[in-house]
CSV table of N, CA and C in Angstrom, one decimal:
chain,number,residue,atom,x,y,z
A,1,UNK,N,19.2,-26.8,56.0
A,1,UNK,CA,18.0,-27.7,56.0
A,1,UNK,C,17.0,-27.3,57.1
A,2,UNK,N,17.9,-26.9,58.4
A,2,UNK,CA,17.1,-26.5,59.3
A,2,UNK,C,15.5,-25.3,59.0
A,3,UNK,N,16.5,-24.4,59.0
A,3,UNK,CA,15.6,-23.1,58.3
A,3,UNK,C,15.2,-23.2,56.9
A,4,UNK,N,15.0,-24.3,56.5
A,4,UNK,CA,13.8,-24.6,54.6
A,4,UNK,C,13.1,-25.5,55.3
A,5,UNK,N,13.1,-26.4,56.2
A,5,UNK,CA,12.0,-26.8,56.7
A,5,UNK,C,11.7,-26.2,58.0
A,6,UNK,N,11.9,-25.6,58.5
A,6,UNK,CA,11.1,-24.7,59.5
A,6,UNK,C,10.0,-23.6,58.6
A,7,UNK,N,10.6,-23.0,57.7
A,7,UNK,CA,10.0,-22.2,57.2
A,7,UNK,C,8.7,-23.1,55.7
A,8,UNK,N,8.9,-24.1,55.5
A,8,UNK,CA,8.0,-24.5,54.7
A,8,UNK,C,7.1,-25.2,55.4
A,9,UNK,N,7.5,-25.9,56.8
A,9,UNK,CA,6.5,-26.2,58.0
A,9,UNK,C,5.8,-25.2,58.2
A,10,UNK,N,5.8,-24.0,58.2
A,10,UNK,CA,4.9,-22.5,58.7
A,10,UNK,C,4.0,-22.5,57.1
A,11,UNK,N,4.6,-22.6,56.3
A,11,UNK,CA,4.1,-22.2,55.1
A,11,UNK,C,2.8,-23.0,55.0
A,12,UNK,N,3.1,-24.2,55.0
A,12,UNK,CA,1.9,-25.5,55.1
A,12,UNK,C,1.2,-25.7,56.1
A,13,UNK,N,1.5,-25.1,56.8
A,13,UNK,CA,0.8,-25.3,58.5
A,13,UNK,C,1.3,-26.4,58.7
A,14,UNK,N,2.4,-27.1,58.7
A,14,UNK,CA,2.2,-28.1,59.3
A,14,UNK,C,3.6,-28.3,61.0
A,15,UNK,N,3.4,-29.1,61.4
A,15,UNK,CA,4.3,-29.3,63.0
A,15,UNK,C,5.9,-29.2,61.9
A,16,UNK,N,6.8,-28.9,62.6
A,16,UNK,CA,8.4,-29.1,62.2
A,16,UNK,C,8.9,-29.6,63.7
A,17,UNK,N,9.9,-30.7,63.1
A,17,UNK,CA,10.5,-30.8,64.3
A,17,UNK,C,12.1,-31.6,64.2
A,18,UNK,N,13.3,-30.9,64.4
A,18,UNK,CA,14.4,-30.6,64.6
A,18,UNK,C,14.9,-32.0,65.1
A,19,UNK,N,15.2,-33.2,64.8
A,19,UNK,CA,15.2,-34.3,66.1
A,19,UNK,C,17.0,-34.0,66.2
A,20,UNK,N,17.7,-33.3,65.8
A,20,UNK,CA,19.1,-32.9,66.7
A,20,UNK,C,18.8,-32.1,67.3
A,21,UNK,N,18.2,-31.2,67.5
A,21,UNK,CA,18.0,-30.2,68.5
A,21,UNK,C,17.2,-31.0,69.5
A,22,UNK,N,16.1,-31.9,69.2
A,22,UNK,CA,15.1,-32.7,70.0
A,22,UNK,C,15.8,-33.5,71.1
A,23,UNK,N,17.6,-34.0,70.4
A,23,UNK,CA,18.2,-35.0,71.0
A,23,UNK,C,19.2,-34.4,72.0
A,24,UNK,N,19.6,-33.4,71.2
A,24,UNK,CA,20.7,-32.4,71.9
A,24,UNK,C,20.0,-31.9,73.8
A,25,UNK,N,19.0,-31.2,73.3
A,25,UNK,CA,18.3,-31.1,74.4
A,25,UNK,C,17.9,-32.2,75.2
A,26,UNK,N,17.3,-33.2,74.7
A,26,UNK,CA,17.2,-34.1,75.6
A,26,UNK,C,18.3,-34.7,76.8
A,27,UNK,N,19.5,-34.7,76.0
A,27,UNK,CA,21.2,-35.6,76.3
A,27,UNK,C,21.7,-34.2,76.9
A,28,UNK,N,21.4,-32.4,76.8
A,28,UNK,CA,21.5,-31.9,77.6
A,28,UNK,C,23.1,-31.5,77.3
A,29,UNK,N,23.2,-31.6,75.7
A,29,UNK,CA,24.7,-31.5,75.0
A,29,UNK,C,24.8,-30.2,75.1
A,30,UNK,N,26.0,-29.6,75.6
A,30,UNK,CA,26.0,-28.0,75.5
A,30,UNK,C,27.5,-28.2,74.5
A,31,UNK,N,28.0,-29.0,74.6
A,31,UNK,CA,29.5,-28.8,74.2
A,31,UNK,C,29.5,-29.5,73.0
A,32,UNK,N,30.1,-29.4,71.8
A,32,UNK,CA,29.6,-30.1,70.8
A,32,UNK,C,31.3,-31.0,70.4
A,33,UNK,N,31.8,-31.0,71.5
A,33,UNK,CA,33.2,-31.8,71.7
A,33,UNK,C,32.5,-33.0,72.2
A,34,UNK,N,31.8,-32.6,73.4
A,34,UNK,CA,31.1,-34.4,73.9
A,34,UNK,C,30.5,-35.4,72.6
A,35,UNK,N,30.2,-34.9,71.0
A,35,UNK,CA,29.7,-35.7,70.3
A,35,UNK,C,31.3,-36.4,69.9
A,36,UNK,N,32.3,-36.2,70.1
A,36,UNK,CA,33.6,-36.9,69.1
A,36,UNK,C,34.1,-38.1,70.3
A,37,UNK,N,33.4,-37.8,71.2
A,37,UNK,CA,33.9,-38.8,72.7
A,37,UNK,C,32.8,-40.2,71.9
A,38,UNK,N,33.7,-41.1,72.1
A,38,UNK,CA,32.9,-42.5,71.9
A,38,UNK,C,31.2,-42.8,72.4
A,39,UNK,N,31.4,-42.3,73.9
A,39,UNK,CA,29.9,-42.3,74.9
A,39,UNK,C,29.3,-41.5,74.4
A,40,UNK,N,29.5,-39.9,73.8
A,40,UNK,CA,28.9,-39.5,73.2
A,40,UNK,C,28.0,-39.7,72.1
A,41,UNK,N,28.8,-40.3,71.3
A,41,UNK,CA,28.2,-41.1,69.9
A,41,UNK,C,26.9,-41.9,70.3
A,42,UNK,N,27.0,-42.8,70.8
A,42,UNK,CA,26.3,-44.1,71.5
A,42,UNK,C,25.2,-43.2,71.9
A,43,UNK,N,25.5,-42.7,73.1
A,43,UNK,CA,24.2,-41.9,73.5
A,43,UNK,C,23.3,-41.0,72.8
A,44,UNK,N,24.0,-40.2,71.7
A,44,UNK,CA,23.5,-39.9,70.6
A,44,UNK,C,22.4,-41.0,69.8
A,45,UNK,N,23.1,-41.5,69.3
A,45,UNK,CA,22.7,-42.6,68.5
A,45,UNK,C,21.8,-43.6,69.1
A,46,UNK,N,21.5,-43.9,70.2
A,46,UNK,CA,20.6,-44.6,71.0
A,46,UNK,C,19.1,-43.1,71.4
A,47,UNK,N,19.5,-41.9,71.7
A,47,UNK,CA,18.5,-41.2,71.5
A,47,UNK,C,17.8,-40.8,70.3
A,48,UNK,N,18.4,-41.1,69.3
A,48,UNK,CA,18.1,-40.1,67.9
A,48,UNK,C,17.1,-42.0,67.8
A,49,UNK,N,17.6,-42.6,67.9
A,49,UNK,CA,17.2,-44.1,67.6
A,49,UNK,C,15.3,-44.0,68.8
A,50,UNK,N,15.5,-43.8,69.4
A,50,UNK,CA,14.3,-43.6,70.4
A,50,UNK,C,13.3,-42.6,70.5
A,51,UNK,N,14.0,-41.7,69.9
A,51,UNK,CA,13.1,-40.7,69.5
A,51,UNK,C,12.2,-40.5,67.4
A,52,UNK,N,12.9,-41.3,66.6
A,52,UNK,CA,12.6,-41.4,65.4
A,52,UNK,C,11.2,-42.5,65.8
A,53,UNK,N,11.7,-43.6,67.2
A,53,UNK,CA,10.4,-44.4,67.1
A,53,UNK,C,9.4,-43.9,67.8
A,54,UNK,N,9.6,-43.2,68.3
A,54,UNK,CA,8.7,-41.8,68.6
A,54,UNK,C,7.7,-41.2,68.0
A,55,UNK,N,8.4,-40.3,66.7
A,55,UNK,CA,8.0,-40.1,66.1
A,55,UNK,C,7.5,-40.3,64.6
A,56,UNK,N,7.6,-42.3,64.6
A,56,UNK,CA,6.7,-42.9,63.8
A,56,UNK,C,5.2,-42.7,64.1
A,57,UNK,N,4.7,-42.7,65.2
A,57,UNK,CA,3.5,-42.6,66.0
A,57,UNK,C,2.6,-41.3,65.3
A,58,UNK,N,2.9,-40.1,65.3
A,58,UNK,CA,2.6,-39.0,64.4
A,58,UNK,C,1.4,-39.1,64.2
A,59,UNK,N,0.0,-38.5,64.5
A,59,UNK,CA,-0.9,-38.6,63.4
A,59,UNK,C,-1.3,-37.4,62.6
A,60,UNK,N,-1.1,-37.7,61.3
A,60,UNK,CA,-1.0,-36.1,60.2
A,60,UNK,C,0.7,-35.9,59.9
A,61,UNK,N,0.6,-35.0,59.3
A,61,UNK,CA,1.8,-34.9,58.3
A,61,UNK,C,2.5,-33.7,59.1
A,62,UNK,N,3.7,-34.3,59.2
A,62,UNK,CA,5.3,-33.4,59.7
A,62,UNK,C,5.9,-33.5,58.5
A,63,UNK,N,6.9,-32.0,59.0
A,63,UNK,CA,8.2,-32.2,58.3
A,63,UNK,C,9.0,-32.5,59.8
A,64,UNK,N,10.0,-33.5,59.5
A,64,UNK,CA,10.9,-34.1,60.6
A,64,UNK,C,12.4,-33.9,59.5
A,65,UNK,N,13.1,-33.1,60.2
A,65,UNK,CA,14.5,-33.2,59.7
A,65,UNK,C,15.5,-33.7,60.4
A,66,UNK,N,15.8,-34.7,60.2
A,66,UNK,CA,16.5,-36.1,60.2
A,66,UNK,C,18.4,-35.6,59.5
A,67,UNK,N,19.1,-35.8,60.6
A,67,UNK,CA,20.2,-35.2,60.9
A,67,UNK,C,21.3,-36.3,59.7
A,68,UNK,N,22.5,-36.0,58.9
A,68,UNK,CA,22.5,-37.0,58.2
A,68,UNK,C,23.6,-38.4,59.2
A,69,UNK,N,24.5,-38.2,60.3
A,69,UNK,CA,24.2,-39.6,61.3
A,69,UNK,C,23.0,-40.6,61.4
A,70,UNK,N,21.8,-39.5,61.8
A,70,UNK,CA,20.8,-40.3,61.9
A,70,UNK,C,20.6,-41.4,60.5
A,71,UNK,N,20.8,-41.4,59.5
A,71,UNK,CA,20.4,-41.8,58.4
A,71,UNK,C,21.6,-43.2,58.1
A,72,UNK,N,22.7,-42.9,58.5
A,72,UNK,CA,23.8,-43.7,58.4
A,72,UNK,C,24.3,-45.1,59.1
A,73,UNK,N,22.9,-45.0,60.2
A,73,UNK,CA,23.1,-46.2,61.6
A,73,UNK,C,21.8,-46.8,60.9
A,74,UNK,N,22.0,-48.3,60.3
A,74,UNK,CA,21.4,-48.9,59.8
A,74,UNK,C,20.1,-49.4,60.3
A,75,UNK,N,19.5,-49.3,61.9
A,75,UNK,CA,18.2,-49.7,62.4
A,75,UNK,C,17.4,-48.5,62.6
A,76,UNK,N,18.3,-46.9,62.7
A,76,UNK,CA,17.7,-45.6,62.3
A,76,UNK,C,17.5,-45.5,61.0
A,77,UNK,N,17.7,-45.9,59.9
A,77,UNK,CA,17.5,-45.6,58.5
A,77,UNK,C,16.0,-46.6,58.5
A,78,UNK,N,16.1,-47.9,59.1
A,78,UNK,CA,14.7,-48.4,59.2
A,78,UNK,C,13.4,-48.0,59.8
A,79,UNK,N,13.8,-47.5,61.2
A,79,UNK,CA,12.6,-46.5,61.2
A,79,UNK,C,12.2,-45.0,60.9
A,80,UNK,N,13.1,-44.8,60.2
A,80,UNK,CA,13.5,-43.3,59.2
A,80,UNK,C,12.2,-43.6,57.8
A,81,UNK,N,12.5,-44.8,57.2
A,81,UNK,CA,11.7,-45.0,56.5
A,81,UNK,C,10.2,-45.3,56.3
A,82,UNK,N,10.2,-45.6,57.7
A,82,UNK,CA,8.9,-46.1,58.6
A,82,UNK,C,8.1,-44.6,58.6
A,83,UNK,N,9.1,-44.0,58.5
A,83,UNK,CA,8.0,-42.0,59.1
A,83,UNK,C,7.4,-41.6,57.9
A,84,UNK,N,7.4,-42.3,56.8
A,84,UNK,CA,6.9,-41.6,55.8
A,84,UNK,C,7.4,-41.3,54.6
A,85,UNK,N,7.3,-40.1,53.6
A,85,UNK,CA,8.2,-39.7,52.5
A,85,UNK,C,9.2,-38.9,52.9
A,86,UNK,N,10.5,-39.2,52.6
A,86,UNK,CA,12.2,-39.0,52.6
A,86,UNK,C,12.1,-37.9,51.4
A,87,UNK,N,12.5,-36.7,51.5
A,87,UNK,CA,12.8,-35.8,50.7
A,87,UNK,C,14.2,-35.2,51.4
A,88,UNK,N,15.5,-35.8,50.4
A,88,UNK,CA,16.7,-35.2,50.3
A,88,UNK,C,17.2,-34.0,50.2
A,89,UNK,N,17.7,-33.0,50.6
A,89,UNK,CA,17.7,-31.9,50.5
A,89,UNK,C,19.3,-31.3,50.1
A,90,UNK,N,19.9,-31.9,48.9
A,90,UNK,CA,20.7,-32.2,48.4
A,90,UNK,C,21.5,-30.4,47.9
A,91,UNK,N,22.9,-29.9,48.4
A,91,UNK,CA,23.2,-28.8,48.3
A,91,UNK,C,24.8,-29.2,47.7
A,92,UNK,N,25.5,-28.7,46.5
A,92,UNK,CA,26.6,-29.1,46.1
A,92,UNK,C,27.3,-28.3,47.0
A,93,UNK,N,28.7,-29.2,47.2
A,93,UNK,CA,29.8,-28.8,48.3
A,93,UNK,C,30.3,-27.7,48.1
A,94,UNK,N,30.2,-27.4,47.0
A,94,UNK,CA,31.4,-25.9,46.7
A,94,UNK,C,30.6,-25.0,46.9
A,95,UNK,N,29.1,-24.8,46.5
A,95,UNK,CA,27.9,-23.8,47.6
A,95,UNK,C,27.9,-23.6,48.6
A,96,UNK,N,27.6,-24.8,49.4
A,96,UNK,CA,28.0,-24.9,50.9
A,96,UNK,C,28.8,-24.5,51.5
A,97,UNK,N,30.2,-24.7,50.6
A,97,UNK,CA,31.7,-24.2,51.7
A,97,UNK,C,31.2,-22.2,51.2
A,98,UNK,N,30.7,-22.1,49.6
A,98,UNK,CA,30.8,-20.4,50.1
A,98,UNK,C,30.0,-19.8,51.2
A,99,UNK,N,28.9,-20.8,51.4
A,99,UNK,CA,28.0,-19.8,51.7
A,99,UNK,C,28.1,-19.6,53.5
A,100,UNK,N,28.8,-21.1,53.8
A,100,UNK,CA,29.9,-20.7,55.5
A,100,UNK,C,30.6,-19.6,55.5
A,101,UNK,N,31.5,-20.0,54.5
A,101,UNK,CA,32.4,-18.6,54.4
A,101,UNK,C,31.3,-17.3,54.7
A,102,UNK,N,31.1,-17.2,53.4
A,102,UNK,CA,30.3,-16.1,53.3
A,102,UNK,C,28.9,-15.5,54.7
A,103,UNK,N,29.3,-16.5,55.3
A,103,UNK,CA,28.0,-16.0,56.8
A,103,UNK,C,29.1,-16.2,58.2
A,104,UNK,N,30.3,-16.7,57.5
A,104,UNK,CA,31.5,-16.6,58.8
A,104,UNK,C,30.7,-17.5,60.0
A,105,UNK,N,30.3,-18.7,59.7
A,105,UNK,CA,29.9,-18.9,60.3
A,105,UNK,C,31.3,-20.3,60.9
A,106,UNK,N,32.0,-20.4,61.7
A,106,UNK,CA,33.2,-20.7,61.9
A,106,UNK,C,33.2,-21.8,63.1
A,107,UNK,N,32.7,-22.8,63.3
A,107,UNK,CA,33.3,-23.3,64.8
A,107,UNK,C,34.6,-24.0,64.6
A,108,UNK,N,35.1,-24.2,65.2
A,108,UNK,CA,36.3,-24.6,65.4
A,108,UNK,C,36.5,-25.9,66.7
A,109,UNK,N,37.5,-26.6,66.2
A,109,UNK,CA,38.0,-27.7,67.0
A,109,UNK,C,39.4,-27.7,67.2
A,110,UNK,N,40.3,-27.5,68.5
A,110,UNK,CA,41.5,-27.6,68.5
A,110,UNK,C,41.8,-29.1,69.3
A,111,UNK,N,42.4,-29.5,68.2
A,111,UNK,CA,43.1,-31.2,68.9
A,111,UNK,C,44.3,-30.8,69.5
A,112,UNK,N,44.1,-31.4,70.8
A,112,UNK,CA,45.0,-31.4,71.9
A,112,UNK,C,46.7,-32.1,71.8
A,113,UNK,N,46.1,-33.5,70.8
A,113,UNK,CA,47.2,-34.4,70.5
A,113,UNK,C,48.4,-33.0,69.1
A,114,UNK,N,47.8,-32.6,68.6
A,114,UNK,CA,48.9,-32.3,67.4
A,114,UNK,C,48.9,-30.8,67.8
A,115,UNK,N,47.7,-30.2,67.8
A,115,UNK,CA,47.7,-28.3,68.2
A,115,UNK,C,46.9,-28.0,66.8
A,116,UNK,N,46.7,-28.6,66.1
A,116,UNK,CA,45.7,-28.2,64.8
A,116,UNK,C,44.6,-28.0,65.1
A,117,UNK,N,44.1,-26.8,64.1
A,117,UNK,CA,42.9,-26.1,64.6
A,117,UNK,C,41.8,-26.4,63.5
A,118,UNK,N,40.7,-27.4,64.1
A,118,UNK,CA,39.7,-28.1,62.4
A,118,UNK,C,38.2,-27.2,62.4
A,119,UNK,N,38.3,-26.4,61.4
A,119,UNK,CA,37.2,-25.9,60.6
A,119,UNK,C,36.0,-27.1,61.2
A,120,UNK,N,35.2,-26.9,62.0
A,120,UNK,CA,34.2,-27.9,61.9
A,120,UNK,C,33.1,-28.4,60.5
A,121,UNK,N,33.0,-26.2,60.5
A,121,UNK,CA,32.0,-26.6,59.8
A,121,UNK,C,32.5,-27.2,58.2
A,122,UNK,N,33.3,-26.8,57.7
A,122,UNK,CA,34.0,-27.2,56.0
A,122,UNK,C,34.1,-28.8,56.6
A,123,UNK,N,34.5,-29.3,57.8
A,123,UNK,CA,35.1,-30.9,57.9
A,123,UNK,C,33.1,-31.3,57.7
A,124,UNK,N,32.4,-30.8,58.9
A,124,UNK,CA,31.7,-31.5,57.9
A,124,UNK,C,30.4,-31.2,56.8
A,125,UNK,N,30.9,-30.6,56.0
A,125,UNK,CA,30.4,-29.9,54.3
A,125,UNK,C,31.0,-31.3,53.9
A,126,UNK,N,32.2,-31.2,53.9
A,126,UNK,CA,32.8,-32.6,52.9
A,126,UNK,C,32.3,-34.0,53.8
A,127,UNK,N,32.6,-34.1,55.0
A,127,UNK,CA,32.0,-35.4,55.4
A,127,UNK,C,30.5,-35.6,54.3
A,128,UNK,N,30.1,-35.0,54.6
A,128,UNK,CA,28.4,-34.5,54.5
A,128,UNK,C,28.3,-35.5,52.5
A,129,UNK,N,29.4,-34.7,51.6
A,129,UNK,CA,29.5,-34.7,50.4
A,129,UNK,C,29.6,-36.3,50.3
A,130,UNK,N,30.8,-36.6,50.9
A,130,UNK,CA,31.1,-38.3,50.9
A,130,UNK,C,30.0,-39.3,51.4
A,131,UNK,N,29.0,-38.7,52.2
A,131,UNK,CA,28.5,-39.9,52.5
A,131,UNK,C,27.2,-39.5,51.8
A,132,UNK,N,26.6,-38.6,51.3
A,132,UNK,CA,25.6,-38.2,50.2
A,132,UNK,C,25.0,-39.3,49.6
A,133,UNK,N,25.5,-40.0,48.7
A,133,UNK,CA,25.0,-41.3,48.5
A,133,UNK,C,23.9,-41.7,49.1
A,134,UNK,N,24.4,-42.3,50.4
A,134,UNK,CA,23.5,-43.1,50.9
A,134,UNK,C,22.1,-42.3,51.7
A,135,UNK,N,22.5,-41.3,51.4
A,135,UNK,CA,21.3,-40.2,51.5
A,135,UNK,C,20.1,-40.6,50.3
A,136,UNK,N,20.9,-40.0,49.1
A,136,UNK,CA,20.0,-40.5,48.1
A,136,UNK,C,19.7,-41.9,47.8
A,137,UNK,N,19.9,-42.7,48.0
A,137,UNK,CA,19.7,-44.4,47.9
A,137,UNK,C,18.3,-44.1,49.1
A,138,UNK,N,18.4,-43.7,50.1
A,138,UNK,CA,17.1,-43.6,51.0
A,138,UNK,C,15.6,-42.9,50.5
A,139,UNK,N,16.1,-41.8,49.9
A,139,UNK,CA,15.2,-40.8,49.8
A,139,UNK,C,14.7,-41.2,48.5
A,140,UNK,N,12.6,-40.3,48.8
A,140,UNK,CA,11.9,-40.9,48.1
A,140,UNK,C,12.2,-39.7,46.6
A,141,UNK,N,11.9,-38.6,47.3
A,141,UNK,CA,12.6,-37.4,46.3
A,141,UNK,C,13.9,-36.6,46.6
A,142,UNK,N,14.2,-36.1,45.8
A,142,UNK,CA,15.4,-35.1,46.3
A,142,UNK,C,15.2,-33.5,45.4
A,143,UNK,N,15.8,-32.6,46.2
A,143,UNK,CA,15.5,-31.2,46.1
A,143,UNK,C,16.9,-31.0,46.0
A,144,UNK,N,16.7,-30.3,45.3
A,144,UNK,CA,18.3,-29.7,44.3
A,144,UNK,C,17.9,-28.3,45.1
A,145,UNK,N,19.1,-27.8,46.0
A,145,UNK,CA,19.3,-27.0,47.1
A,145,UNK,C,20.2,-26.0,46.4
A,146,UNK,N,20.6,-25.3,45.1
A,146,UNK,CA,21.6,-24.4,44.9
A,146,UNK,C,21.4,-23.0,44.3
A,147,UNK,N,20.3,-22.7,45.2
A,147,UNK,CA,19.5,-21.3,45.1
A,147,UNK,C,19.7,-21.2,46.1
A,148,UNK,N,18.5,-20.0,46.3
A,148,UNK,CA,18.1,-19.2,47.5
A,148,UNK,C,17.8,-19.9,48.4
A,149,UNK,N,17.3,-19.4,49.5
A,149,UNK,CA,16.5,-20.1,50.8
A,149,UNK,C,15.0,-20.1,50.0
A,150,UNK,N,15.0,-18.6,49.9
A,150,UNK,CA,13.4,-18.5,49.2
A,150,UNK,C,13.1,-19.9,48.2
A,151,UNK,N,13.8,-19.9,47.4
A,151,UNK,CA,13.6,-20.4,46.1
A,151,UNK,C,13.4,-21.9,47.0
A,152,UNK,N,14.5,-22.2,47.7
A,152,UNK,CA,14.1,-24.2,47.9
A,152,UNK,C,13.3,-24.0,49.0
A,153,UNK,N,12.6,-23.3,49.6
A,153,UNK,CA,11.1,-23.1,50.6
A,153,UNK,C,9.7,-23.1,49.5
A,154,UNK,N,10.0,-22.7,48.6
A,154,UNK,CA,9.0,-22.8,47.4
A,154,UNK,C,8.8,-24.3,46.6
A,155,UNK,N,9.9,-24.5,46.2
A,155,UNK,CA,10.9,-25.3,45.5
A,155,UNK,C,9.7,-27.0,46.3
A,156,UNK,N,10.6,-26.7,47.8
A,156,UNK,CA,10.4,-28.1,48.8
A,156,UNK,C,8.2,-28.0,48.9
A,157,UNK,N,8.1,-26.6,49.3
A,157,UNK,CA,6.3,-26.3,49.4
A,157,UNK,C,5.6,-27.1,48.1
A,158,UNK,N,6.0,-26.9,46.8
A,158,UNK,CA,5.1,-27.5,46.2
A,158,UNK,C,5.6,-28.8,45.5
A,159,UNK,N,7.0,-29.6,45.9
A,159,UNK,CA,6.8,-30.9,45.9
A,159,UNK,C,6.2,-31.5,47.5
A,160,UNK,N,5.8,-31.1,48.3
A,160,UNK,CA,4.9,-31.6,49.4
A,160,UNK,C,3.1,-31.7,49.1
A,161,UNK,N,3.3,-30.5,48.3
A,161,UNK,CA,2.0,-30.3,48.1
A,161,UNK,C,1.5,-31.6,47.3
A,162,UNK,N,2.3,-31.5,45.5
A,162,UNK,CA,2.1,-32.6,44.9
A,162,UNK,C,1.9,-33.6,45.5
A,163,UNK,N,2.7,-34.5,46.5
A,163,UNK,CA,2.7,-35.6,46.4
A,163,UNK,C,1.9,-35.8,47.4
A,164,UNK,N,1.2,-34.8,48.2
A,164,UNK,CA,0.3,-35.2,48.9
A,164,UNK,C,-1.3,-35.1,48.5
A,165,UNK,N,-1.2,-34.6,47.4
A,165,UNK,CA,-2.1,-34.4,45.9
A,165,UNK,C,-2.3,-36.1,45.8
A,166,UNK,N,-1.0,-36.5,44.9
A,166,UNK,CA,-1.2,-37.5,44.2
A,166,UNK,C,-1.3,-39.1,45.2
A,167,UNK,N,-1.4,-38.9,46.7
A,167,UNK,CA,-1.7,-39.7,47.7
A,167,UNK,C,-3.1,-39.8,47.9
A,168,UNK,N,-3.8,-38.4,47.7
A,168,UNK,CA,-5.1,-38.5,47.6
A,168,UNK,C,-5.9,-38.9,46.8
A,169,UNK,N,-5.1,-39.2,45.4
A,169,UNK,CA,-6.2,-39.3,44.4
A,169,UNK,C,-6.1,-40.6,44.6
């Protein structure tokens, strides 16, 4: 999601902006164990919450990609919807797990309680799949994500375009 809306932000000229990276940075998170810590959460959740009302303010058109936590905490989904048009960026799970695989892209979690070692990223592809839903129940459109990069950079470019076509008329 990151890199289809960075790169269709450049395409359109328009601002992109990351609000987990926005938050990360801000909270100064280097470890991505401090998010499974309870205080973590919270402080998360209270920044991503402060910074979305933030970024109601906006004048002119962003792409803002909106982390899917963010969407799940019921007074962030309210001013989530407040930012404007929600475009889903919807990718089937069994694409997803190849295409980790396939880029090896691997973090890992070892729980201290048992000694098991959790795949972050596959734990959350499926998290991701289960709570999907309530992704689309939010969103105003959704983008069927099971091509290329190119293809959903095109794909996402001229459903922005349209509907900011059909705003104008």
């Amino acid at each position: 999601k990151s890199v289809i809306g960075r790169r269709t932000a450049k395409k359109l000229q328009m601002p992109f902006y990351d609000t987990m990276g926005m938050v990360h940075k801000k909270l100064k998170l280097d470890n991505p164990q401090e998010l499974f810590q309870r205080s973590g959460v919270v402080k998360l959740m209270a920044a991503q919450r402060d910074l979305f009302s933030e970024l109601t303010a906006l004048d002119g058109p962003a792409i803002i990609e909106v982390w899917p936590e963010g969407v799940l905490e019921p007074s962030n989904a309210e001013v989530i919807k407040k930012m404007g048009t929600i475009i889903y960026i919807h990718r089937k799970t069994n694409i997803a797990l190849a295409v980790a695989e396939r880029e090896k892209k691997t973090p890992l979690l070892h729980e201290m309680s048992t000694g098991k070692t959790i795949n972050l990223l596959d734990a959350s592809i499926k998290l991701y799949a289960e709570e999907s839903v309530y992704f689309e129940i939010m969103a105003d459109m959704i983008l069927e994500n099971n091509g290329s990069e190119d293809e959903a950079v095109e794909r996402l470019a001229d459903m922005i375009r349209k509907h900011r076509g059909s705003k104008d008329e």
